[in-house]
XYZ file of C-alpha atoms in Angstrom:
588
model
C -10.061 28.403 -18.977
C -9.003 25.240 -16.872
C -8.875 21.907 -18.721
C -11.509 19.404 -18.083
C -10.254 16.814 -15.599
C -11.606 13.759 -14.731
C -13.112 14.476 -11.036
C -15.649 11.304 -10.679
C -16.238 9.048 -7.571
C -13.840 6.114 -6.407
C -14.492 2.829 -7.804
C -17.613 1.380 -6.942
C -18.484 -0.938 -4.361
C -21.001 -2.801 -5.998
C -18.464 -4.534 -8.619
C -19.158 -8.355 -8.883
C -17.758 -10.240 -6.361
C -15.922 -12.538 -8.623
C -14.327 -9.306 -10.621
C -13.609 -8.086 -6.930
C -11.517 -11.330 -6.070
C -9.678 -11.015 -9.575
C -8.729 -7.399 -8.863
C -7.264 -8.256 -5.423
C -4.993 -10.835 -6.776
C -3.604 -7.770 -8.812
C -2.087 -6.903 -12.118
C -0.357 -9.161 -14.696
C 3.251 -10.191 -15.034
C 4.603 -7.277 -17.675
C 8.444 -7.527 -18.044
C 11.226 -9.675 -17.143
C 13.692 -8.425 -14.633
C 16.747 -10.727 -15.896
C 19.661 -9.413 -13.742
C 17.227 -9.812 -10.506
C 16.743 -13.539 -11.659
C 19.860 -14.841 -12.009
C 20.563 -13.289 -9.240
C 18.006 -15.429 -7.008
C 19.132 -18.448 -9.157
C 22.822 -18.375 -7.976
C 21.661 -16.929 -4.241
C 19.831 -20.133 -3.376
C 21.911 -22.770 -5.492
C 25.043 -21.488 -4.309
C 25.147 -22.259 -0.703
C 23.326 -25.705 -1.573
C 25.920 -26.904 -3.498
C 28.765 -25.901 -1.298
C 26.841 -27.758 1.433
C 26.995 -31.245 -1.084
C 30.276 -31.140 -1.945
C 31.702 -30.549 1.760
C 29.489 -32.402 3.385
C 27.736 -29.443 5.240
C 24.333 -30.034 4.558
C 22.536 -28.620 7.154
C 24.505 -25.264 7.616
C 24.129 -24.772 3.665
C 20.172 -25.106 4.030
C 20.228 -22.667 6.416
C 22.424 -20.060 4.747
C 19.883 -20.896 1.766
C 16.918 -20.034 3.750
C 18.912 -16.590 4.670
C 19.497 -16.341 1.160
C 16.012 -16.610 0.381
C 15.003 -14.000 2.598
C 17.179 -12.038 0.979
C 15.751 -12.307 -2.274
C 12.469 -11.588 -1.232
C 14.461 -7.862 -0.258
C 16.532 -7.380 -2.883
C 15.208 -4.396 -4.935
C 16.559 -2.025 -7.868
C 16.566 1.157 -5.498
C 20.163 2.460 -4.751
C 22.669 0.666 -3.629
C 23.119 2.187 -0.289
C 19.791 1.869 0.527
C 19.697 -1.643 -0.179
C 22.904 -2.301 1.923
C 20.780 -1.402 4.689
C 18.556 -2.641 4.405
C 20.390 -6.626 3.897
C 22.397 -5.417 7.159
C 18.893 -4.891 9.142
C 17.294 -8.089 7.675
C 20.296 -10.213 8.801
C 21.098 -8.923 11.538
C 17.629 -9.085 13.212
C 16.785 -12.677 11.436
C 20.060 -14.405 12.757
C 19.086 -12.620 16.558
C 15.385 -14.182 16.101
C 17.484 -17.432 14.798
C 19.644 -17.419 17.636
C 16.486 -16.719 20.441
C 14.558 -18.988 18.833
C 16.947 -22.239 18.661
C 17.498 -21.438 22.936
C 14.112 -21.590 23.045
C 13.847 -24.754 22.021
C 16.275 -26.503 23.258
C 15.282 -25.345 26.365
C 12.660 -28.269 26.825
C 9.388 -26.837 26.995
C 7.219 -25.895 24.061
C 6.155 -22.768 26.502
C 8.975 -21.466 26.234
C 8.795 -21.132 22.092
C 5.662 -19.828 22.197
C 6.712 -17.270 24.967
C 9.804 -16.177 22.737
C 7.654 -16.083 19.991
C 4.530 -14.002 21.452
C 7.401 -11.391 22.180
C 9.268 -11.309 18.965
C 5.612 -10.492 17.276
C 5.178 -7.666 19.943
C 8.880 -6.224 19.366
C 8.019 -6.800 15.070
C 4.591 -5.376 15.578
C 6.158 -1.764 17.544
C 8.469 -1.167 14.918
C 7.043 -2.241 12.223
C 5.233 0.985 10.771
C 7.923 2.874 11.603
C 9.824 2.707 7.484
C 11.222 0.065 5.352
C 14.049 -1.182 6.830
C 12.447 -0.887 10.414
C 9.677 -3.118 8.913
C 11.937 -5.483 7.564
C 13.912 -5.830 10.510
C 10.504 -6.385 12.389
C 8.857 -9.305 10.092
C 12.390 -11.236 10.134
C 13.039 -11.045 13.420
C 9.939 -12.797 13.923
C 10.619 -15.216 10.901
C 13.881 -15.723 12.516
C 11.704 -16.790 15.649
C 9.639 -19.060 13.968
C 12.675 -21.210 11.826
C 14.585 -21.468 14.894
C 11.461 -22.337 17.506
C 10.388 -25.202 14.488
C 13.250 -26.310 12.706
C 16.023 -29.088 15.345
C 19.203 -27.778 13.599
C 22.402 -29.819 15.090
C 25.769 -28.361 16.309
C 26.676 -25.525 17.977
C 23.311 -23.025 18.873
C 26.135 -20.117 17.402
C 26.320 -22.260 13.972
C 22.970 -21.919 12.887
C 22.884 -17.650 13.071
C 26.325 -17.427 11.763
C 25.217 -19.513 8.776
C 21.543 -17.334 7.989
C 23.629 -14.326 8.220
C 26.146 -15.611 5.751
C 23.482 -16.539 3.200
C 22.029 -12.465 3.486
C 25.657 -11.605 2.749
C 25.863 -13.487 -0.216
C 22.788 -11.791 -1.486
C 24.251 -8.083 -0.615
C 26.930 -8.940 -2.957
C 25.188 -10.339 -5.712
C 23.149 -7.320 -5.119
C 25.407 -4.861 -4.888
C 28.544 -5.690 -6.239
C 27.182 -3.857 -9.420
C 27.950 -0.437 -8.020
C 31.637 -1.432 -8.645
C 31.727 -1.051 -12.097
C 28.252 1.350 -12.713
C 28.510 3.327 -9.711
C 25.882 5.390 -10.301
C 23.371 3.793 -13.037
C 20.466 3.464 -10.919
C 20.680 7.563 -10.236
C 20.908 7.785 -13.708
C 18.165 5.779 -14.679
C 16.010 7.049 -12.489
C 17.119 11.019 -13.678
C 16.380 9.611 -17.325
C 12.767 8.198 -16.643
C 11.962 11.502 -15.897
C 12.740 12.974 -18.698
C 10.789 10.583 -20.624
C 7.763 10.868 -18.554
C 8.028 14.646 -19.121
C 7.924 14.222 -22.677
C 4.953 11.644 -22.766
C 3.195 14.153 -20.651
C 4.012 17.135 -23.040
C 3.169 14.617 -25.857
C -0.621 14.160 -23.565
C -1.038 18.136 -23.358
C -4.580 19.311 -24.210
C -5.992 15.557 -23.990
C -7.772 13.746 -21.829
C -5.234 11.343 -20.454
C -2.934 14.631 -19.636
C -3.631 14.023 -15.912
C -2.460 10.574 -15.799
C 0.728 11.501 -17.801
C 1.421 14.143 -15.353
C 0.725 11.762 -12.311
C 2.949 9.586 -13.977
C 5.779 12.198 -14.343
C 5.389 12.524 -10.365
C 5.956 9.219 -9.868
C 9.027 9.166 -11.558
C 10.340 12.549 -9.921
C 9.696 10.859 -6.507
C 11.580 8.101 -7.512
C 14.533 10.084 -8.784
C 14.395 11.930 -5.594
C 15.055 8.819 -3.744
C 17.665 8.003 -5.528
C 19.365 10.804 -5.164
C 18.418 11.941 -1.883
C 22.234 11.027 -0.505
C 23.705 13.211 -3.134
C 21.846 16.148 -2.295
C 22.108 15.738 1.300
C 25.879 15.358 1.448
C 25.989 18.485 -1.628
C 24.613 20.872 0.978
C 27.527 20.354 3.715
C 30.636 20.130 1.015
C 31.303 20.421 -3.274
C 29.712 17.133 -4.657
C 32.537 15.189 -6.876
C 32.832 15.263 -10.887
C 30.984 12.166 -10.912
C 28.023 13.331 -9.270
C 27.828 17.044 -10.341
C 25.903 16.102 -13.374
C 23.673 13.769 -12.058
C 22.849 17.120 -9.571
C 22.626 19.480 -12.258
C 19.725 16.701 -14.213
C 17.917 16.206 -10.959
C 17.531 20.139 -9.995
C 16.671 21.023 -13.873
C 13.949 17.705 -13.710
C 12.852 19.489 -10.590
C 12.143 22.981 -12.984
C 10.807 20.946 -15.941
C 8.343 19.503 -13.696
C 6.928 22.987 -12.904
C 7.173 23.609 -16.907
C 5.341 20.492 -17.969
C 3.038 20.779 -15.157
C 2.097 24.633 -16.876
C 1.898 23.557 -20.363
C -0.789 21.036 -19.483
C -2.902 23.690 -17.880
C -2.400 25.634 -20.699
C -4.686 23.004 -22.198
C -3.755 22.769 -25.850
C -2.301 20.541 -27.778
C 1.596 21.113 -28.399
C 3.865 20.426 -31.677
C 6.284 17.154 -31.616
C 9.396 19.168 -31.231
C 8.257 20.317 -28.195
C 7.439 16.642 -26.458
C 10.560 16.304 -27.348
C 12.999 18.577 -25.903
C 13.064 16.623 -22.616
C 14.918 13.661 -24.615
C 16.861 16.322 -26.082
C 18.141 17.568 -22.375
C 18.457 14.662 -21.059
C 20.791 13.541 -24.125
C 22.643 17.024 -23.307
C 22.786 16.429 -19.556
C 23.708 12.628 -19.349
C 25.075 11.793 -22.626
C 25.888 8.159 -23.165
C 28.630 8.631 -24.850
C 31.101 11.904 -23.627
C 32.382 12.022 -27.461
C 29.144 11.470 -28.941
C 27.367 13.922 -31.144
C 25.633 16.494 -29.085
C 22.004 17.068 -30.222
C 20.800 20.478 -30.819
C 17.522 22.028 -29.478
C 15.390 23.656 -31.537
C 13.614 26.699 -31.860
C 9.715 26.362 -30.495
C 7.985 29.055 -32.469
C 5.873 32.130 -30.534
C 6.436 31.001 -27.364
C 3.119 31.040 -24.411
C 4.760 31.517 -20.961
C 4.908 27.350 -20.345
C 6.893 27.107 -23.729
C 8.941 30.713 -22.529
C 10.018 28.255 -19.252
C 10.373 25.455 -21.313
C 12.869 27.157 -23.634
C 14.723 28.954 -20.659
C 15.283 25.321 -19.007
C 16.908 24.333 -22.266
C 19.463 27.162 -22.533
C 20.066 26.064 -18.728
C 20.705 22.409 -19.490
C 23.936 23.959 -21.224
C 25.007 26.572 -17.980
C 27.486 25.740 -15.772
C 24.812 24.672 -12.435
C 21.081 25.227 -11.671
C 20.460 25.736 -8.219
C 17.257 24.369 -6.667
C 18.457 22.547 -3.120
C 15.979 20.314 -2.164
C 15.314 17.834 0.828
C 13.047 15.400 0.264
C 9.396 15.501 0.820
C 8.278 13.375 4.074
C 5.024 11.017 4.393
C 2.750 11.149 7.272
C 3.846 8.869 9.731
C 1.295 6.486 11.977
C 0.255 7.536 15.307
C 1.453 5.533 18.453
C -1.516 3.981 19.126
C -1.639 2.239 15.428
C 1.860 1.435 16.637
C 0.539 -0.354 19.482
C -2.342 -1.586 18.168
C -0.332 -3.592 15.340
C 1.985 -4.857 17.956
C -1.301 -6.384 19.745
C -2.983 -7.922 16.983
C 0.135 -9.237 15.606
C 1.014 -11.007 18.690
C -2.406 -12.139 18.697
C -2.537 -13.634 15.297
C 1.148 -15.680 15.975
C -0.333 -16.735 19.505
C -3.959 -18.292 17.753
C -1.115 -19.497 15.248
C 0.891 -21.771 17.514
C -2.065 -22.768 19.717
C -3.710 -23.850 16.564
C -0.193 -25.501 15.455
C -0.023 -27.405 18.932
C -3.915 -28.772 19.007
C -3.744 -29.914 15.587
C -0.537 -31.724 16.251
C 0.541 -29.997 12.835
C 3.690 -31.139 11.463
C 6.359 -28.282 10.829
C 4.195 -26.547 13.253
C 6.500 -23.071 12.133
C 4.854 -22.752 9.093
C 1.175 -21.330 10.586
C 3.000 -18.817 13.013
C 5.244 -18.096 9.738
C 2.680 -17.406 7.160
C 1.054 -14.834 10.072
C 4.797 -13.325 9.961
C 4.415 -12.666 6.298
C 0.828 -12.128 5.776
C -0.097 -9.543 8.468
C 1.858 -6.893 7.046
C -0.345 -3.543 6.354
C 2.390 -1.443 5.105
C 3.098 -3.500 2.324
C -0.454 -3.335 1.133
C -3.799 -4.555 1.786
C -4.183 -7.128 3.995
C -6.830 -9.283 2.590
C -5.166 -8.855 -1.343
C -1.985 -10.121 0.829
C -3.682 -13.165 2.266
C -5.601 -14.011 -0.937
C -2.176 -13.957 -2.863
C -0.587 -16.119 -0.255
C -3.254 -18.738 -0.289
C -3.312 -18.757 -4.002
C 0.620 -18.935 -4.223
C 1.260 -21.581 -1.522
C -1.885 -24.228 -3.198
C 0.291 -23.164 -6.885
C 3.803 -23.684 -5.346
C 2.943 -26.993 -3.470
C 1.314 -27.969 -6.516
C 4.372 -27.543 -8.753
C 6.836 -29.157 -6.868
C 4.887 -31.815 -6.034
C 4.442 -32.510 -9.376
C 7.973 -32.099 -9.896
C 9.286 -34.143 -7.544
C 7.606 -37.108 -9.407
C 9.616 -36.703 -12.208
C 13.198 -35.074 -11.057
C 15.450 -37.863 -8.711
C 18.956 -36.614 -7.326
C 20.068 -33.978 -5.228
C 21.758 -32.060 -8.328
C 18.607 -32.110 -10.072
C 16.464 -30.746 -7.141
C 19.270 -28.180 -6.061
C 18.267 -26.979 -10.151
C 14.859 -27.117 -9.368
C 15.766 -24.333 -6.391
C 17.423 -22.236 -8.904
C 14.440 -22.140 -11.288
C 12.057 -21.343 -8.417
C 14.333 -18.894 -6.767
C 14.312 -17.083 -10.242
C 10.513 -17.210 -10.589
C 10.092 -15.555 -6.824
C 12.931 -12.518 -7.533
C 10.622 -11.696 -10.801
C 7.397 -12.049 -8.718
C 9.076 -9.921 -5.509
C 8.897 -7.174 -8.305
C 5.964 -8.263 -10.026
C 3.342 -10.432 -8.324
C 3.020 -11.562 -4.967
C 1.381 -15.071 -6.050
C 4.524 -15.348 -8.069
C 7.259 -15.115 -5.055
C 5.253 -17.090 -2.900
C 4.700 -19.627 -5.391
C 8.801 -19.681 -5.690
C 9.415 -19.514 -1.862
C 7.004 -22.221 -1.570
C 8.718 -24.883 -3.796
C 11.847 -23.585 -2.225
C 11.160 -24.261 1.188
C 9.815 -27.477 0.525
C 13.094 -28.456 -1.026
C 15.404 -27.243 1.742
C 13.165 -28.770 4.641
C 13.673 -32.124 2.216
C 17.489 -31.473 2.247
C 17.265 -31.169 5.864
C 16.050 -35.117 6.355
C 12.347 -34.250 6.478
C 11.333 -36.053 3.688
C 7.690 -36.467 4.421
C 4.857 -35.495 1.795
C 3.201 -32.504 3.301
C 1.251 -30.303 0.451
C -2.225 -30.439 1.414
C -1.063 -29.498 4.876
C 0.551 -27.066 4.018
C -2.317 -25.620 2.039
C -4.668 -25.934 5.064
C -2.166 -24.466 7.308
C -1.715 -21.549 4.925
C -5.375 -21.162 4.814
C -6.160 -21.208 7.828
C -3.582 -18.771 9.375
C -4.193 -16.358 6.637
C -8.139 -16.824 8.011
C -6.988 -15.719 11.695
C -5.002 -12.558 9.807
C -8.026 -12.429 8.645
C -10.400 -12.578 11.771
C -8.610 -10.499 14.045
C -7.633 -7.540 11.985
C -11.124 -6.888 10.415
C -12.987 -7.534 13.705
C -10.154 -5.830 15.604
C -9.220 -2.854 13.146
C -11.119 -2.622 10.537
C -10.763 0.705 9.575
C -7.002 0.807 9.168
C -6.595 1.009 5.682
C -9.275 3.716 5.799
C -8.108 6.172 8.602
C -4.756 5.484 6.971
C -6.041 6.731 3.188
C -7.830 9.871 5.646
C -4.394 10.428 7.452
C -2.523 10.603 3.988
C -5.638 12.692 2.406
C -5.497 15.441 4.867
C -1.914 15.786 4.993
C -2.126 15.959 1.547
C -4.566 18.322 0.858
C -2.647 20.689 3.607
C 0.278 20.167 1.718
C -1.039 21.849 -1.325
C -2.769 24.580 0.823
C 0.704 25.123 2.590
C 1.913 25.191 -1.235
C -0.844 27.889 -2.429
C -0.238 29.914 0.354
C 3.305 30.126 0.230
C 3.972 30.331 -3.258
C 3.708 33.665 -4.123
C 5.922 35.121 -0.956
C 8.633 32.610 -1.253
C 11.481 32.377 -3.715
C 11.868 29.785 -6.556
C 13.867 27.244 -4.380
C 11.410 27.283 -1.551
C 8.430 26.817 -4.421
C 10.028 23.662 -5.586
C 10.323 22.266 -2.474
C 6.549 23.397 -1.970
C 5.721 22.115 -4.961
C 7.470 18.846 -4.794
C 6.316 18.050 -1.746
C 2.772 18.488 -2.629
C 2.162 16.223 -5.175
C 4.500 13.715 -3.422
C 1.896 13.420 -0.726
C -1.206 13.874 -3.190
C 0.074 10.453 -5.087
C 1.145 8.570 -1.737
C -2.576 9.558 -0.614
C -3.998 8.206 -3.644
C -2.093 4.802 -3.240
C -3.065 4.639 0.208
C -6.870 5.500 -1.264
C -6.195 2.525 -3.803
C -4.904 0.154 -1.147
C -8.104 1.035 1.277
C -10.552 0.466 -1.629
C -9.126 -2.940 -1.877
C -9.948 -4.428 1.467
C -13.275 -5.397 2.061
C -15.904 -2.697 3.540
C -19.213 -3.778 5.443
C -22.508 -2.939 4.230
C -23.375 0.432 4.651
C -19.941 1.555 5.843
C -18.681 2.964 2.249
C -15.834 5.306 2.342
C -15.375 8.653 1.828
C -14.619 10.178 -1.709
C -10.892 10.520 -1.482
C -10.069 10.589 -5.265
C -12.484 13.430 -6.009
C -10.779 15.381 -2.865
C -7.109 14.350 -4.286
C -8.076 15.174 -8.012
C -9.269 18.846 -6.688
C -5.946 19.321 -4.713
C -3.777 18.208 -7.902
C -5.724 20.850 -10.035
C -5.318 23.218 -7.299
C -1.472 22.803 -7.426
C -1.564 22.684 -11.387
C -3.276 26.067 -11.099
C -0.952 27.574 -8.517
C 2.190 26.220 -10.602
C 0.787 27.689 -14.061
C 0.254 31.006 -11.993
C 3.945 30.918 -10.738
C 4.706 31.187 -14.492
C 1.943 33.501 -15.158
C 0.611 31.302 -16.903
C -3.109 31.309 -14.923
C -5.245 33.761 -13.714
C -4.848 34.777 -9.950
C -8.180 33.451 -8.908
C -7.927 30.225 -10.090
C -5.400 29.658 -7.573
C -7.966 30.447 -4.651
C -9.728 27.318 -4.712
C -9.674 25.088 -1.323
C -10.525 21.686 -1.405
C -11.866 19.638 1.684
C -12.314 15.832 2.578
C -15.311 13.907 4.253
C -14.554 12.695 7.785
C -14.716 9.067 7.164
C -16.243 9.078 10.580
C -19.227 11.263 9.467
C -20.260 8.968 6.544
């Protein structure tokens, strides 16, 4: 007998719109990350205060404004990958810098809005293409719009050199970490799987058991990511000391996934001692302390075959190596023509932008073709959530230091204020959106202040924030409406072929090539259901509702549930059989 799973439509479209506006603005603040906020404290006071005490104002602001870039992509993912991720972001921001400032001092406004038409065609084509590719994309165009808005003085070199500088100082900050914990984030990530193994042993036989296990996916992705480098460079020579335990956690995480993933079908509830053993592996694989007292596992009782693979992973958290060699699971990438069509409507969006800047004689014209740069981004969510957030964060962030600037005098003082604010946007880059623009709002007023421009701009900057979030707006829902929803069907399919290709295979293949199956299965089944989340969050015209991806991606996770628990023999052969199918979003 399966357990009962929650198969039930997508959320509704007929929610209130006033509960639909608070859901796009997104979840609440939950923790503090305190490390990530001191470290966008001393990124953007740093350079400011070098610039005051040797007199180099202007080169300071703008190694500040690289800086807070920077923040805005520093993350808590490994350390390589955020290296290059800092290397593609300055790089391409100090080229757009450099274009930009010829542009300008070429003569002719033409000529920025030329340069800057092209740099939101080149940020538009590569843009979809992965994280650092979009990264490099948006601040190239960024880099555009400072450099095309903002007179700097001095050499046209000084002005690059300087932005690139400030991303520098971030990369260290960032990274200098790995000096001294060289591989804690692996670790951490290796450990929250372990934990979300036993809260979804601890779930077994209930109805949040789903969740837990969706949960336990997430956390196996993320350890994958982490140590994707490891097992890349294991397969072509002998991994070090260092790393052959963080190997031998990942590959048994990899097995207790398949274990866990059993138990729940078994569809029971299970004793304490067996949510725990994962804690008690973990403590045996990646002990804190290497003289520590080494906790013993113990005995389950009558074992069912999910607790007979559960007990055979602990005896092999204490052999010498457990060999399951894994690459890791790859997304769905867009097609060309979304490539092309983003490049399009981007360009689009930053030409409307400076027209509109240019009619309306708007002063620090940069910041409507700038908010287009950082609002018309589809990878990084849903595009009307995006804009929303924006607006709401620029009308908070204006508001703020407005209201502090009444009451704080002194360029100390105000280079403090920076530090606060730069704080308050590195906990909302990992939090909130209205949070880091809120931050990078105050911020920028203050370092356009330091820059001479000392005029009182916030409503303007409200309306201009408005309104080029409102041609974001315009010409991606009249233009491409259906992105986020052929992008949810995209992930679907591949998805539920995925688990098919896993069904199939399974029982012909040997247990390395079913972990890979397996893995990269659900992988795709919980990037479809984000991508089902984000589609369900951008508005939908009447009588245009979208298919029912969530029942289609529930069905394909009980599928691979049931082909997992038959690996073990832990389900009946038939159950395995099922197929599951998605609406063409067309056809509804």
């Amino acid at each position: 007998m399966t357990p009962a799973m929650r198969t039930g439509p997508g959320p509704s479209s007929g929610t209130p719109a006033p509960a639909r506006l608070l859901r796009a603005v997104g979840p609440p603040l939950s923790s503090l990350p305190l490390a990530a906020a001191v470290r966008g404290a001393v990124a953007l006071a740093t350079p400011l205060l070098v610039g005051v005490l040797t007199g180099w104002v202007f080169p300071s602001v703008i190694a500040a404004i690289g800086a807070l870039w920077a923040v805005g992509q520093d993350g808590s993912d490994p350390y390589p990958s955020r290296v290059g991720r800092f290397v593609a972001l300055g790089l391409s921001a100090s080229l757009g810098l450099a274009g930009g400032e010829l542009a300008l001092r070429s003569g002719p406004s033409a000529v920025v809005t030329v340069c800057l038409v092209v740099a939101a065609l080149v940020a538009g084509a590569i843009g979809l293409r992965g994280r650092i590719w979009s990264v490099a994309g948006m601040h190239l165009l960024l880099g555009v719009t400072i450099g095309g808005g903002i007179p700097v003085p001095g050499p046209w070199w000084q002005a690059p050199i300087a932005l690139f500088a400030g991303v520098s100082f971030v990369l260290v900050l960032s990274s200098a970490p790995w000096l001294w914990q060289r591989h804690h984030i692996e670790r951490a990530a290796l450990l929250a799987v372990f934990r979300a193994a036993s809260t979804a042993l601890a779930a077994a036989g209930t109805p949040g058991a789903a969740e837990t296990r969706r949960h336990l996916t997430d956390a196996l992705d993320n350890a994958h990511q982490a140590m994707d480098r490891h097992l890349t460079s294991s397969r072509r020579q002998p991994p070090d000391a260092r790393v052959e335990p963080l190997l031998r956690a990942f590959r048994l995480a990899v097995r207790l996934g398949e274990a866990v993933t059993t138990l729940q079908w078994e569809a029971r509830p299970l004793p304490a001692v067996v949510s725990r053993a994962p804690l008690v592996m973990s403590a045996r694989l990646l002990p804190v302390r290497k003289d520590g007292d080494v906790p013993v596992l113990p005995d389950f009782g009558p074992h069912s075959p999910g607790l007979h693979a559960l007990a055979q992973l602990s005896v092999a958290a204490d052999a010498e190596r457990v060999d399951t060699a894994l690459a890791a699971p790859a997304s769905p990438c867009p097609t060309r023509q979304a490539h092309l069509r983003y490049a399009v409507l981007l360009a689009l969006c930053v030409l409307a932008a400076q027209v509109c800047a240019d009619l309306l004689h708007s002063p620090r014209a940069y910041w409507l073709p700038m908010t287009v740069a950082f609002v018309y981004k589809p990878d990084f969510g849903p595009v009307f959530r995006r804009a929303l957030n924006r607006c709401v964060g620029t009308v908070v962030g204006a508001a703020a230091i407005g209201a502090v600037s009444t009451a704080v005098h002194g360029t100390y003082a105000f280079i403090g204020v920076v530090a606060f604010f730069g704080a308050l946007m590195a906990v909302g880059v990992r939090h909130h959106y209205v949070l880091a623009t809120t931050g990078l709002t105050a911020v920028v007023f203050v370092l356009v202040d330091l820059l001479g421009d000392h005029r009182a701009l916030y409503g303007a900057r409200m309306l201009d924030t408005a309104l080029a979030a409102a041609l974001v707006l315009v010409v991606h829902f009249v233009a491409w409406p259906r992105s986020a929803v052929s992008r949810a069907d995209s992930r679907t399919r591949a998805a539920l072929a995925a688990a098919h290709r896993y069904r199939d295979l399974s029982p012909t293949v040997g247990p390395d090539r079913r972990h890979a199956l397996r893995r990269a299965a659900y992988r795709q089944l919980a990037d479809a259901r984000r991508a089902a989340v984000h589609a369900r969050r951008e508005p939908v015209l009447r009588g245009a509702e979208p298919p029912d991806w969530e029942r289609a991606i529930t069905s394909a996770e009980e599928l691979c549930d049931a082909v997992t628990a038959r690996a073990l023999h832990a389900a009946p052969g038939p159950a395995a059989q099922t197929t599951v199918t998605v609406a063409s979003s067309d056809a509804m």
